[in-house]
Amino acid sequence: MAVLNNAQEEQLRDIGMHLQKLRQQQSISIEEVSAKTCIRLRMLKALEEGKLDELPEPIYIQGFIRRYGDFLGLDGNALAKTFSTDYPPVEFDAQAILGNTTAKKPEVEIYEPNLIEESSAQPEIDTLASPPPAKPIRPYLAYIILGVAALVGLVYAINKPRTLESATQKQQPVTQPVSASPVTSTPKPLDAANISKSPTVSPT
């Protein structure tokens, strides 16, 4: 719980009221402010509504004011200095701090160049990752390939019968018929002595 004097309480209520008014003019929800500034929703509501018993020490309140002001497009440091942690507090001048209440959030200006750089860098990543486009096949190249294929097929068709004939000749060995030589028996000559010794038959 914050321990504040009367002057600090009055200044804090004025600051919270002006921050709430500026937030509503920019159509920003308090939940969005809490998410962007990392300030608890309960603390933001207490700051806007002037519920001093729910706020922490003055040094922390000053930090909340600075972050809240920066988010709404104000000079957060100057706004935070109007709520001093010392006695007496600095006089709060709403017109000098808030200025134009229709000012846009600085985060749009801060993050817009980053978004543009990311979107412009994205195509470079895509072009590096994507493969180069394939070149179309020229017509004459297709004709050359078809001609070579036809020539190879013709040579194969011509040589195929010859290879078959040579293969069959190797498989079947040539057998020559064996001619049987005729056996000739030569008549034995009669012995003249035997003829002379043979008895002769005389006629009667």
XYZ file of C-alpha atoms in Angstrom:
204
model
C 0.000 0.000 0.000
C 1.340 3.403 -1.004
C 1.889 6.020 1.680
C 1.279 9.364 -0.044
C 0.677 12.890 1.115
C -2.318 14.873 -0.002
C -0.471 16.611 -2.823
C 0.794 13.313 -4.280
C -2.666 11.777 -4.086
C -4.150 14.697 -5.991
C -1.441 14.567 -8.652
C -1.826 10.799 -9.037
C -5.596 11.084 -9.508
C -5.126 13.760 -12.190
C -2.513 11.669 -14.025
C -4.657 8.529 -13.890
C -7.734 10.378 -15.144
C -5.856 11.868 -18.109
C -4.262 8.519 -19.017
C -7.651 6.827 -18.957
C -9.180 9.562 -21.110
C -6.375 9.361 -23.668
C -6.608 5.562 -23.805
C -10.342 5.701 -24.479
C -9.864 8.323 -27.210
C -7.453 5.960 -28.977
C -9.933 3.049 -28.588
C -7.419 0.931 -26.695
C -8.615 -1.575 -24.128
C -7.007 -1.634 -20.721
C -6.238 -5.334 -21.268
C -4.131 -4.410 -24.308
C -2.243 -1.829 -22.262
C -1.560 -4.472 -19.621
C -0.273 -6.942 -22.217
C 1.993 -4.403 -23.950
C 3.398 -2.671 -20.868
C 3.648 -5.795 -18.656
C 1.783 -3.944 -15.884
C -0.794 -5.973 -13.995
C -4.380 -5.220 -14.924
C -5.277 -4.605 -11.279
C -2.548 -1.962 -10.981
C -3.656 -0.180 -14.160
C -7.253 0.009 -12.968
C -6.125 1.326 -9.585
C -3.961 3.940 -11.326
C -6.776 5.144 -13.587
C -9.454 5.099 -10.886
C -7.268 6.639 -8.182
C -7.474 3.660 -5.809
C -4.364 4.517 -3.866
C -4.698 1.726 -1.330
C -4.127 -0.871 -4.097
C -0.954 0.717 -5.494
C 2.640 -0.110 -4.426
C 5.361 2.274 -3.247
C 5.741 5.657 -5.024
C 8.904 4.585 -6.859
C 6.960 1.749 -8.557
C 4.020 4.045 -9.318
C 6.414 6.384 -11.098
C 7.606 3.493 -13.295
C 4.001 2.545 -14.134
C 3.248 6.118 -15.199
C 6.343 6.238 -17.422
C 5.535 2.973 -19.238
C 1.853 3.817 -19.594
C 2.674 7.256 -21.008
C 5.179 5.841 -23.505
C 2.608 3.325 -24.714
C 0.030 6.055 -25.390
C 2.527 8.158 -27.356
C 3.477 10.603 -24.617
C 6.820 11.557 -23.110
C 6.790 8.941 -20.370
C 9.793 10.330 -18.501
C 8.353 13.843 -18.317
C 4.980 12.512 -17.228
C 6.538 10.331 -14.530
C 8.512 13.281 -13.145
C 5.261 15.118 -12.405
C 4.671 12.463 -9.749
C 7.675 12.839 -7.508
C 8.629 10.428 -4.799
C 10.035 13.342 -2.770
C 8.204 16.170 -1.001
C 6.782 18.376 -2.406
C 5.729 16.826 -5.744
C 6.365 18.554 -9.046
C 3.386 20.528 -10.347
C 1.427 18.554 -12.902
C 0.692 20.363 -16.191
C -1.690 18.221 -18.227
C -1.469 20.302 -21.400
C 2.315 20.312 -21.422
C 2.612 16.567 -20.856
C -0.358 15.176 -22.751
C -0.276 17.672 -25.597
C -2.401 16.437 -28.497
C -4.729 13.757 -27.138
C -5.112 12.234 -30.613
C -1.420 11.344 -30.839
C -0.763 7.873 -32.134
C 1.040 5.241 -30.178
C 4.806 5.339 -30.683
C 4.920 1.577 -31.003
C 3.317 1.818 -34.420
C 6.128 4.070 -35.566
C 8.775 1.928 -33.888
C 7.657 -1.432 -35.188
C 6.494 -0.344 -38.636
C 10.044 -0.185 -40.142
C 10.778 -3.627 -38.697
C 7.678 -5.047 -40.332
C 8.642 -3.496 -43.651
C 12.164 -4.878 -43.403
C 10.892 -8.350 -42.582
C 8.428 -8.323 -45.474
C 11.104 -7.113 -47.888
C 13.618 -9.670 -46.640
C 11.175 -12.548 -46.984
C 11.375 -12.808 -50.818
C 15.180 -13.008 -50.579
C 14.888 -16.072 -48.331
C 12.369 -17.620 -50.704
C 14.560 -17.013 -53.747
C 17.576 -18.567 -52.063
C 15.648 -21.621 -50.892
C 13.699 -22.259 -54.100
C 15.498 -24.214 -56.865
C 16.154 -22.458 -60.179
C 13.424 -22.970 -62.785
C 14.059 -25.858 -65.148
C 14.957 -24.878 -68.694
C 12.543 -26.170 -71.353
C 13.852 -28.960 -73.583
C 14.473 -27.682 -77.060
C 12.744 -29.538 -79.924
C 15.862 -30.415 -81.895
C 17.409 -32.056 -78.840
C 14.430 -34.414 -78.610
C 14.783 -35.292 -82.298
C 18.472 -36.109 -81.846
C 17.696 -38.422 -78.933
C 14.986 -40.212 -80.929
C 17.325 -40.626 -83.921
C 20.098 -42.131 -81.801
C 17.637 -44.536 -80.189
C 16.324 -45.647 -83.594
C 19.862 -46.205 -84.883
C 20.801 -48.314 -81.866
C 17.646 -50.386 -82.316
C 18.395 -50.978 -86.006
C 21.966 -52.116 -85.335
C 20.723 -54.460 -82.643
C 18.074 -55.945 -84.952
C 20.633 -56.620 -87.707
C 23.182 -58.270 -85.441
C 20.690 -60.413 -83.568
C 20.225 -63.196 -86.258
C 23.986 -63.537 -86.689
C 24.543 -63.977 -83.030
C 21.805 -66.630 -82.926
C 23.385 -68.573 -85.795
C 26.833 -68.490 -84.233
C 25.389 -69.640 -80.943
C 23.637 -72.653 -82.525
C 26.790 -73.592 -84.398
C 28.758 -73.647 -81.182
C 26.150 -75.786 -79.474
C 25.977 -78.448 -82.263
C 29.435 -80.009 -83.000
C 30.046 -81.226 -86.568
C 30.147 -85.048 -86.757
C 31.715 -86.592 -89.853
C 30.439 -90.082 -90.907
C 33.010 -92.819 -90.630
C 33.226 -94.701 -93.941
C 33.627 -98.424 -93.492
C 36.406 -99.808 -95.663
C 35.281 -102.967 -97.624
C 37.052 -106.133 -96.709
C 38.224 -107.896 -99.827
C 39.397 -111.448 -99.580
C 41.873 -112.516 -102.193
C 41.521 -116.137 -103.367
C 44.334 -118.271 -102.322
C 46.254 -119.708 -105.379
C 46.115 -123.368 -105.780
C 49.281 -125.145 -105.182
C 50.488 -126.832 -108.377
C 52.030 -129.677 -106.479
C 48.779 -130.459 -104.771
C 47.006 -130.487 -108.069
C 49.508 -132.910 -109.570
C 49.253 -135.236 -106.605
C 45.517 -135.414 -106.667
C 44.389 -138.841 -108.044
C 42.986 -138.825 -111.419
C 40.051 -140.921 -112.231
C 40.463 -142.894 -115.400
C 37.498 -143.542 -117.503
C 36.382 -147.027 -117.762
